[in-house]
C-alpha positions as YAML, in Angstrom:
chain: A
units: angstrom
residues:
- id: 1
  name: MET
  ca: [0.00, 0.00, 0.00]
- id: 2
  name: LYS
  ca: [2.75, 2.47, 0.99]
- id: 3
  name: LYS
  ca: [4.78, 1.62, -2.11]
- id: 4
  name: SER
  ca: [1.79, 2.24, -4.41]
- id: 5
  name: LEU
  ca: [1.02, 5.55, -2.70]
- id: 6
  name: VAL
  ca: [4.62, 6.77, -3.03]
- id: 7
  name: PHE
  ca: [4.71, 6.05, -6.76]
- id: 8
  name: LEU
  ca: [1.25, 7.61, -7.24]
- id: 9
  name: VAL
  ca: [2.45, 10.83, -5.60]
- id: 10
  name: GLU
  ca: [5.59, 10.87, -7.77]
- id: 11
  name: GLN
  ca: [3.44, 10.44, -10.88]
- id: 12
  name: TYR
  ca: [1.11, 13.25, -9.73]
- id: 13
  name: PHE
  ca: [4.00, 15.68, -9.38]
- id: 14
  name: TYR
  ca: [6.26, 14.71, -12.28]
- id: 15
  name: SER
  ca: [4.20, 12.97, -14.99]
- id: 16
  name: PRO
  ca: [0.53, 13.61, -14.16]
- id: 17
  name: THR
  ca: [-2.43, 12.14, -15.96]
- id: 18
  name: LEU
  ca: [-5.21, 14.40, -17.21]
- id: 19
  name: LEU
  ca: [-7.24, 13.66, -14.06]
- id: 20
  name: GLN
  ca: [-4.26, 14.47, -11.85]
- id: 21
  name: LYS
  ca: [-3.74, 17.77, -13.69]
- id: 22
  name: LEU
  ca: [-7.36, 18.64, -12.96]
- id: 23
  name: LEU
  ca: [-6.87, 17.80, -9.28]
- id: 24
  name: SER
  ca: [-3.75, 19.97, -9.24]
- id: 25
  name: THR
  ca: [-5.75, 22.92, -10.58]
- id: 26
  name: LEU
  ca: [-8.45, 22.44, -7.94]
- id: 27
  name: LEU
  ca: [-5.80, 22.45, -5.19]
- id: 28
  name: LEU
  ca: [-4.24, 25.76, -6.28]
- id: 29
  name: PRO
  ca: [-5.93, 27.85, -3.54]
- id: 30
  name: LEU
  ca: [-4.37, 25.61, -0.89]
- id: 31
  name: SER
  ca: [-0.99, 25.99, -2.60]
- id: 32
  name: TRP
  ca: [-1.27, 29.78, -2.48]
- id: 33
  name: ILE
  ca: [-2.01, 29.65, 1.25]
- id: 34
  name: TYR
  ca: [0.86, 27.21, 1.87]
- id: 35
  name: CYS
  ca: [3.32, 29.26, -0.20]
- id: 36
  name: PHE
  ca: [2.33, 32.49, 1.55]
- id: 37
  name: GLY
  ca: [2.93, 30.78, 4.89]
- id: 38
  name: MET
  ca: [6.41, 29.71, 3.76]
- id: 39
  name: PHE
  ca: [7.14, 33.27, 2.62]
- id: 40
  name: ILE
  ca: [6.14, 34.65, 6.04]
- id: 41
  name: ARG
  ca: [8.35, 32.02, 7.66]
- id: 42
  name: PHE
  ca: [11.26, 33.16, 5.48]
- id: 43
  name: LYS
  ca: [10.70, 36.87, 6.16]
- id: 44
  name: THR
  ca: [10.50, 36.41, 9.94]
- id: 45
  name: SER
  ca: [13.62, 34.21, 10.20]
- id: 46
  name: LYS
  ca: [16.72, 35.79, 11.70]
- id: 47
  name: GLN
  ca: [20.05, 34.39, 10.57]
- id: 48
  name: ILE
  ca: [22.49, 32.96, 13.07]
- id: 49
  name: ASP
  ca: [26.19, 33.24, 12.27]
- id: 50
  name: PHE
  ca: [27.87, 30.10, 13.62]
- id: 51
  name: GLY
  ca: [31.38, 31.36, 12.91]
- id: 52
  name: ILE
  ca: [32.07, 28.55, 10.46]
- id: 53
  name: ASP
  ca: [31.78, 28.27, 6.67]
- id: 54
  name: ILE
  ca: [28.47, 26.59, 5.79]
- id: 55
  name: VAL
  ca: [27.41, 25.53, 2.29]
- id: 56
  name: SER
  ca: [23.96, 24.13, 1.53]
- id: 57
  name: ILE
  ca: [23.15, 22.00, -1.52]
- id: 58
  name: GLY
  ca: [19.45, 21.44, -2.03]
- id: 59
  name: ASN
  ca: [16.45, 21.50, -4.31]
- id: 60
  name: LEU
  ca: [13.09, 23.20, -4.00]
- id: 61
  name: SER
  ca: [10.83, 20.33, -5.00]
- id: 62
  name: VAL
  ca: [10.00, 17.05, -3.30]
- id: 63
  name: GLY
  ca: [11.65, 13.95, -4.73]
- id: 64
  name: GLY
  ca: [15.21, 13.22, -5.71]
- id: 65
  name: SER
  ca: [17.55, 15.58, -7.51]
- id: 66
  name: GLY
  ca: [20.90, 13.83, -7.15]
- id: 67
  name: LYS
  ca: [22.17, 15.98, -4.28]
- id: 68
  name: THR
  ca: [24.30, 13.27, -2.69]
- id: 69
  name: PRO
  ca: [26.87, 12.82, -5.50]
- id: 70
  name: LEU
  ca: [27.15, 16.59, -5.94]
- id: 71
  name: VAL
  ca: [27.74, 17.20, -2.23]
- id: 72
  name: THR
  ca: [30.31, 14.39, -2.33]
- id: 73
  name: ALA
  ca: [32.13, 15.94, -5.29]
- id: 74
  name: LEU
  ca: [32.31, 19.32, -3.56]
- id: 75
  name: ALA
  ca: [33.25, 18.02, -0.10]
- id: 76
  name: LEU
  ca: [36.16, 15.98, -1.51]
- id: 77
  name: LYS
  ca: [37.96, 19.21, -2.43]
- id: 78
  name: TYR
  ca: [38.24, 20.55, 1.11]
- id: 79
  name: GLU
  ca: [39.90, 19.64, 4.40]
- id: 80
  name: ASN
  ca: [38.31, 19.51, 7.87]
- id: 81
  name: VAL
  ca: [34.89, 18.88, 6.30]
- id: 82
  name: CYS
  ca: [31.68, 17.80, 7.98]
- id: 83
  name: VAL
  ca: [28.57, 16.78, 6.05]
- id: 84
  name: ILE
  ca: [25.32, 17.26, 7.94]
- id: 85
  name: LEU
  ca: [21.93, 15.88, 6.91]
- id: 86
  name: ARG
  ca: [18.64, 14.97, 8.49]
- id: 87
  name: GLY
  ca: [19.02, 11.24, 7.81]
- id: 88
  name: TYR
  ca: [15.69, 10.30, 6.25]
- id: 89
  name: GLY
  ca: [14.72, 6.65, 6.60]
- id: 90
  name: ARG
  ca: [17.06, 5.95, 9.52]
- id: 91
  name: GLY
  ca: [16.01, 3.86, 12.48]
- id: 92
  name: SER
  ca: [17.33, 6.35, 15.02]
- id: 93
  name: GLU
  ca: [16.46, 9.79, 16.37]
- id: 94
  name: GLY
  ca: [18.39, 12.81, 17.52]
- id: 95
  name: LEU
  ca: [21.98, 13.68, 16.74]
- id: 96
  name: GLN
  ca: [24.19, 10.78, 15.64]
- id: 97
  name: VAL
  ca: [27.85, 11.03, 14.63]
- id: 98
  name: VAL
  ca: [27.98, 8.59, 11.72]
- id: 99
  name: LYS
  ca: [31.69, 9.06, 11.03]
- id: 100
  name: ASP
  ca: [34.57, 10.95, 12.57]
- id: 101
  name: ARG
  ca: [37.72, 11.69, 10.60]
- id: 102
  name: ASP
  ca: [38.98, 8.12, 10.89]
- id: 103
  name: LYS
  ca: [36.16, 5.59, 11.02]
- id: 104
  name: ILE
  ca: [32.47, 4.82, 10.63]
- id: 105
  name: LEU
  ca: [30.82, 4.70, 14.05]
- id: 106
  name: CYS
  ca: [27.43, 3.08, 13.35]
- id: 107
  name: ASP
  ca: [25.56, 0.90, 10.88]
- id: 108
  name: VAL
  ca: [23.23, 1.98, 8.09]
- id: 109
  name: GLY
  ca: [20.16, 1.36, 10.24]
- id: 110
  name: VAL
  ca: [21.27, 4.14, 12.57]
- id: 111
  name: SER
  ca: [22.65, 6.50, 9.92]
- id: 112
  name: GLY
  ca: [20.23, 6.11, 7.04]
- id: 113
  name: ASP
  ca: [21.33, 5.30, 3.49]
- id: 114
  name: GLU
  ca: [22.46, 8.74, 2.30]
- id: 115
  name: ALA
  ca: [24.62, 9.41, 5.37]
- id: 116
  name: MET
  ca: [26.30, 6.04, 4.91]
- id: 117
  name: ILE
  ca: [27.11, 6.93, 1.30]
- id: 118
  name: TYR
  ca: [28.97, 10.00, 2.55]
- id: 119
  name: ALA
  ca: [30.72, 7.90, 5.18]
- id: 120
  name: HIS
  ca: [32.04, 5.57, 2.48]
- id: 121
  name: LYS
  ca: [32.74, 8.12, -0.24]
- id: 122
  name: LEU
  ca: [34.43, 10.76, 1.94]
- id: 123
  name: PRO
  ca: [37.32, 9.02, 3.71]
- id: 124
  name: SER
  ca: [38.57, 12.11, 5.59]
- id: 125
  name: ALA
  ca: [35.28, 13.84, 6.35]
- id: 126
  name: MET
  ca: [32.99, 13.81, 9.37]
- id: 127
  name: VAL
  ca: [29.32, 12.91, 8.88]
- id: 128
  name: ILE
  ca: [26.50, 13.82, 11.26]
- id: 129
  name: VAL
  ca: [22.76, 13.16, 11.06]
- id: 130
  name: SER
  ca: [20.35, 15.30, 13.05]
- id: 131
  name: GLU
  ca: [16.84, 16.69, 12.75]
- id: 132
  name: ASP
  ca: [18.24, 19.85, 14.37]
- id: 133
  name: ARG
  ca: [20.83, 21.21, 11.94]
- id: 134
  name: LYS
  ca: [21.92, 23.96, 14.33]
- id: 135
  name: LYS
  ca: [22.79, 21.45, 17.03]
- id: 136
  name: ALA
  ca: [24.72, 19.42, 14.45]
- id: 137
  name: ILE
  ca: [26.68, 22.49, 13.30]
- id: 138
  name: LEU
  ca: [27.78, 23.18, 16.88]
- id: 139
  name: LYS
  ca: [28.83, 19.54, 17.22]
- id: 140
  name: ALA
  ca: [30.81, 19.75, 13.97]
- id: 141
  name: LYS
  ca: [32.65, 22.86, 15.24]
- id: 142
  name: LYS
  ca: [33.47, 21.04, 18.46]
- id: 143
  name: MET
  ca: [34.90, 18.16, 16.43]
- id: 144
  name: GLY
  ca: [37.19, 20.57, 14.56]
- id: 145
  name: ALA
  ca: [35.35, 21.10, 11.30]
- id: 146
  name: LYS
  ca: [36.26, 24.22, 9.31]
- id: 147
  name: ILE
  ca: [33.60, 23.89, 6.61]
- id: 148
  name: VAL
  ca: [30.15, 22.29, 6.78]
- id: 149
  name: PHE
  ca: [28.14, 21.00, 3.85]
- id: 150
  name: LEU
  ca: [24.41, 20.84, 4.57]
- id: 151
  name: ASP
  ca: [22.46, 18.32, 2.51]
- id: 152
  name: ASP
  ca: [19.12, 19.89, 1.56]
- id: 153
  name: ALA
  ca: [18.88, 22.95, 3.82]
- id: 154
  name: TYR
  ca: [17.69, 25.86, 1.67]
- id: 155
  name: SER
  ca: [14.65, 26.19, 3.92]
- id: 156
  name: LYS
  ca: [16.82, 26.67, 7.02]
- id: 157
  name: HIS
  ca: [16.65, 30.44, 6.68]
- id: 158
  name: ASP
  ca: [17.86, 31.01, 10.23]
- id: 159
  name: ILE
  ca: [21.31, 29.63, 9.38]
- id: 160
  name: LYS
  ca: [23.84, 31.95, 7.72]
- id: 161
  name: LYS
  ca: [25.16, 30.00, 4.74]
- id: 162
  name: LEU
  ca: [25.90, 29.86, 1.03]
- id: 163
  name: ASP
  ca: [22.97, 28.30, -0.83]
- id: 164
  name: PHE
  ca: [23.11, 26.25, -4.01]
- id: 165
  name: ILE
  ca: [19.91, 24.92, -5.58]
- id: 166
  name: ILE
  ca: [19.85, 22.07, -8.10]
- id: 167
  name: ASP
  ca: [17.46, 22.87, -10.93]
- id: 168
  name: VAL
  ca: [14.91, 20.09, -11.35]
- id: 169
  name: LYS
  ca: [13.00, 19.97, -14.62]
- id: 170
  name: ILE
  ca: [9.32, 20.07, -13.78]
- id: 171
  name: ASP
  ca: [6.42, 21.70, -15.61]
- id: 172
  name: ASN
  ca: [4.21, 22.47, -12.61]
- id: 173
  name: LYS
  ca: [5.94, 25.25, -10.62]
- id: 174
  name: SER
  ca: [3.24, 25.45, -7.93]
- id: 175
  name: CYS
  ca: [3.81, 24.83, -4.24]
- id: 176
  name: LEU
  ca: [2.38, 21.88, -2.37]
- id: 177
  name: PRO
  ca: [-0.20, 20.39, -2.64]
- id: 178
  name: SER
  ca: [-0.93, 21.54, -6.20]
- id: 179
  name: GLY
  ca: [2.69, 21.14, -7.29]
- id: 180
  name: ALA
  ca: [5.92, 19.61, -6.04]
- id: 181
  name: PHE
  ca: [7.57, 22.76, -4.67]
- id: 182
  name: ARG
  ca: [8.21, 22.87, -0.94]
- id: 183
  name: GLU
  ca: [9.23, 26.51, -1.21]
- id: 184
  name: LYS
  ca: [9.98, 29.18, -3.79]
- id: 185
  name: LEU
  ca: [13.28, 30.79, -4.66]
- id: 186
  name: TRP
  ca: [12.65, 34.04, -2.81]
- id: 187
  name: ASN
  ca: [13.88, 37.21, -4.54]
- id: 188
  name: ALA
  ca: [15.17, 38.60, -1.26]
- id: 189
  name: LYS
  ca: [17.42, 35.60, -0.65]
- id: 190
  name: GLU
  ca: [20.64, 34.98, -2.55]
- id: 191
  name: ALA
  ca: [20.93, 31.44, -3.89]
- id: 192
  name: PHE
  ca: [22.72, 30.03, -6.91]
- id: 193
  name: VAL
  ca: [20.85, 27.69, -9.25]
- id: 194
  name: LEU
  ca: [22.90, 24.83, -10.66]
- id: 195
  name: LYS
  ca: [21.93, 23.21, -13.96]
- id: 196
  name: GLU
  ca: [22.93, 19.73, -15.02]
- id: 197
  name: ASN
  ca: [25.26, 19.56, -18.05]
- id: 198
  name: LYS
  ca: [26.09, 23.23, -17.52]
- id: 199
  name: ASP
  ca: [27.34, 23.51, -13.94]
- id: 200
  name: PHE
  ca: [27.88, 19.82, -13.27]
- id: 201
  name: THR
  ca: [27.89, 16.52, -15.16]
- id: 202
  name: ARG
  ca: [26.86, 13.09, -13.99]
- id: 203
  name: LEU
  ca: [29.29, 10.24, -14.63]
- id: 204
  name: VAL
  ca: [28.34, 6.57, -14.41]
- id: 205
  name: GLU
  ca: [30.58, 3.56, -13.93]
- id: 206
  name: LEU
  ca: [29.16, 0.03, -14.11]
- id: 207
  name: LYS
  ca: [31.11, -2.21, -11.77]
- id: 208
  name: ASN
  ca: [31.04, -6.02, -11.78]
- id: 209
  name: LYS
  ca: [28.84, -6.23, -14.88]
- id: 210
  name: SER
  ca: [27.24, -9.60, -15.56]
- id: 211
  name: ALA
  ca: [25.39, -11.15, -18.50]
- id: 212
  name: LYS
  ca: [22.02, -11.07, -16.74]
- id: 213
  name: MET
  ca: [21.23, -8.30, -14.25]
- id: 214
  name: SER
  ca: [18.03, -7.39, -12.41]
- id: 215
  name: LEU
  ca: [17.71, -3.74, -11.47]
- id: 216
  name: VAL
  ca: [16.73, -3.22, -7.83]
- id: 217
  name: THR
  ca: [16.54, 0.32, -6.50]
- id: 218
  name: ALA
  ca: [14.91, 2.42, -3.78]
- id: 219
  name: ILE
  ca: [15.49, 5.99, -4.92]
- id: 220
  name: ALA
  ca: [12.99, 8.77, -5.55]
- id: 221
  name: ARG
  ca: [11.83, 8.91, -9.16]
- id: 222
  name: PRO
  ca: [13.74, 5.80, -10.28]
- id: 223
  name: SER
  ca: [13.02, 6.52, -13.95]
- id: 224
  name: ARG
  ca: [15.90, 9.02, -13.67]
- id: 225
  name: LEU
  ca: [18.21, 6.03, -14.02]
- id: 226
  name: ASP
  ca: [16.92, 5.02, -17.45]
- id: 227
  name: GLU
  ca: [19.45, 7.06, -19.43]
- id: 228
  name: PHE
  ca: [22.33, 5.32, -17.63]
- id: 229
  name: LEU
  ca: [21.01, 1.75, -17.62]
- id: 230
  name: PRO
  ca: [22.51, -1.17, -19.52]
- id: 231
  name: GLU
  ca: [20.17, -3.95, -20.62]
- id: 232
  name: VAL
  ca: [18.48, -5.56, -17.61]
- id: 233
  name: VAL
  ca: [16.20, -8.55, -17.14]
- id: 234
  name: SER
  ca: [13.73, -6.60, -14.97]
- id: 235
  name: LYS
  ca: [13.25, -3.33, -13.12]
- id: 236
  name: ASN
  ca: [12.24, -3.62, -9.48]
- id: 237
  name: TYR
  ca: [11.36, -0.32, -7.82]
- id: 238
  name: PHE
  ca: [10.89, 0.24, -4.09]
- id: 239
  name: GLU
  ca: [9.93, 3.45, -2.30]
- id: 240
  name: ASP
  ca: [12.69, 5.90, -1.43]
- id: 241
  name: HIS
  ca: [14.82, 4.87, 1.60]
- id: 242
  name: TYR
  ca: [13.24, 1.39, 1.66]
- id: 243
  name: SER
  ca: [14.86, -1.15, 4.00]
- id: 244
  name: TYR
  ca: [15.40, -4.31, 1.99]
- id: 245
  name: LYS
  ca: [14.89, -7.87, 3.19]
- id: 246
  name: LYS
  ca: [17.36, -10.47, 1.99]
- id: 247
  name: LYS
  ca: [14.65, -12.97, 1.11]
- id: 248
  name: GLU
  ca: [12.82, -10.64, -1.29]
- id: 249
  name: LEU
  ca: [16.07, -9.92, -3.14]
- id: 250
  name: GLU
  ca: [16.88, -13.63, -3.37]
- id: 251
  name: GLU
  ca: [13.42, -14.20, -4.83]
- id: 252
  name: ILE
  ca: [14.09, -11.63, -7.56]
- id: 253
  name: LEU
  ca: [17.34, -13.38, -8.51]
- id: 254
  name: ILE
  ca: [15.55, -16.74, -8.66]
- id: 255
  name: LYS
  ca: [12.51, -15.43, -10.57]
- id: 256
  name: ASP
  ca: [14.63, -13.64, -13.19]
- id: 257
  name: LYS
  ca: [17.37, -16.30, -13.29]
- id: 258
  name: SER
  ca: [19.78, -13.38, -13.08]
- id: 259
  name: ASP
  ca: [23.48, -13.49, -12.28]
- id: 260
  name: THR
  ca: [23.49, -10.28, -10.23]
- id: 261
  name: LEU
  ca: [21.35, -7.52, -8.78]
- id: 262
  name: LEU
  ca: [22.09, -4.15, -10.38]
- id: 263
  name: VAL
  ca: [21.91, -1.44, -7.71]
- id: 264
  name: THR
  ca: [22.91, 2.17, -7.06]
- id: 265
  name: TYR
  ca: [25.30, 3.06, -4.25]
- id: 266
  name: LYS
  ca: [22.32, 4.16, -2.18]
- id: 267
  name: ASP
  ca: [20.99, 0.60, -2.40]
- id: 268
  name: TYR
  ca: [24.42, -0.98, -2.05]
- id: 269
  name: VAL
  ca: [25.09, 0.41, 1.44]
- id: 270
  name: LYS
  ca: [21.88, -1.27, 2.66]
- id: 271
  name: ILE
  ca: [22.32, -4.70, 1.07]
- id: 272
  name: LYS
  ca: [26.06, -5.33, 0.99]
- id: 273
  name: ALA
  ca: [25.84, -7.24, 4.28]
- id: 274
  name: PHE
  ca: [23.49, -9.77, 2.62]
- id: 275
  name: GLU
  ca: [26.45, -11.05, 0.54]
- id: 276
  name: LEU
  ca: [24.34, -11.41, -2.59]
- id: 277
  name: PRO
  ca: [25.83, -11.15, -6.11]
- id: 278
  name: ILE
  ca: [25.80, -7.44, -6.97]
- id: 279
  name: SER
  ca: [26.56, -5.21, -9.94]
- id: 280
  name: LEU
  ca: [26.96, -1.55, -9.03]
- id: 281
  name: LEU
  ca: [25.74, 1.43, -11.01]
- id: 282
  name: ASP
  ca: [28.01, 3.99, -9.42]
- id: 283
  name: LEU
  ca: [26.89, 7.55, -10.17]
- id: 284
  name: GLU
  ca: [29.32, 10.38, -9.52]
- id: 285
  name: VAL
  ca: [29.43, 14.05, -10.43]
- id: 286
  name: LYS
  ca: [32.02, 16.31, -12.03]
- id: 287
  name: ALA
  ca: [31.44, 19.86, -10.79]
- id: 288
  name: GLU
  ca: [32.58, 22.86, -12.82]
- id: 289
  name: GLN
  ca: [35.33, 25.05, -11.37]
- id: 290
  name: LYS
  ca: [32.96, 28.03, -11.09]
- id: 291
  name: ILE
  ca: [31.13, 26.29, -8.22]
- id: 292
  name: PHE
  ca: [34.37, 25.91, -6.27]
- id: 293
  name: ASP
  ca: [35.24, 29.53, -7.10]
- id: 294
  name: LYS
  ca: [31.92, 30.64, -5.61]
- id: 295
  name: ILE
  ca: [32.58, 28.62, -2.45]
- id: 296
  name: ASP
  ca: [36.10, 30.05, -2.15]
- id: 297
  name: GLN
  ca: [34.79, 33.62, -2.59]
- id: 298
  name: TYR
  ca: [32.26, 33.01, 0.16]
- id: 299
  name: ARG
  ca: [34.94, 31.58, 2.47]
- id: 300
  name: ASN
  ca: [37.29, 34.51, 1.89]
- id: 301
  name: LYS
  ca: [34.76, 37.24, 2.72]
...
């Protein structure tokens, strides 16, 4: 039931049917009220300067935008880095230090999938998950961080930071519930919009390719993978942040008579302990120098 609802909502926002477009139009008054409320929230927020360089990478709409590989690409260029995120889908609450400079301190159940990706991909960085970003920033400072990357924090208007927004192609620009936008790009707030294939490029490496692969993935809007996919026996989609069970993955291998499961890194960190045959679709990002220049200008102010 939950899986069907998640995919129905994704369809409503990103590839709506005629009936869903009609529903979206009917919901416009609620969207105007919601958006006005978010604007008031923005205007009444007072920025706190934490005395540390803070860079936020986010997107305005619900659903995936590929933030994680972009944050990774940027964070790799700096020393004394801490990545902070909420940790959606984790089985824990409160502030958790996922990784210090030297080692990973918890499992993926505690950290959530995206935080564990950072823990693996950023060997020298610290990683913290917390619903309260301000508390996490103070913890990062205490641990010796000199620059913090916030995963998806445009809406945290009370934090002084440099904001980057990933442009997501979507026809309906309305706020929730009529459209997919959680917030607008307010004119009074400086933020830099990043466009794919202009400001950054996605790179894909297929590791451990086999003759017969079954795609298994739990990312938002999984159709985004289509342009990168090799030939697969089947496509098996689960809701974003889904916690896999070994038995259901074994059943897919048996049903398809496949050699391996083809997964993204976000899936890999959750299923590697199952010791099943895996092919990895490893997505990374090459960021243009102008993004680093913007970060360096901000840091040198």
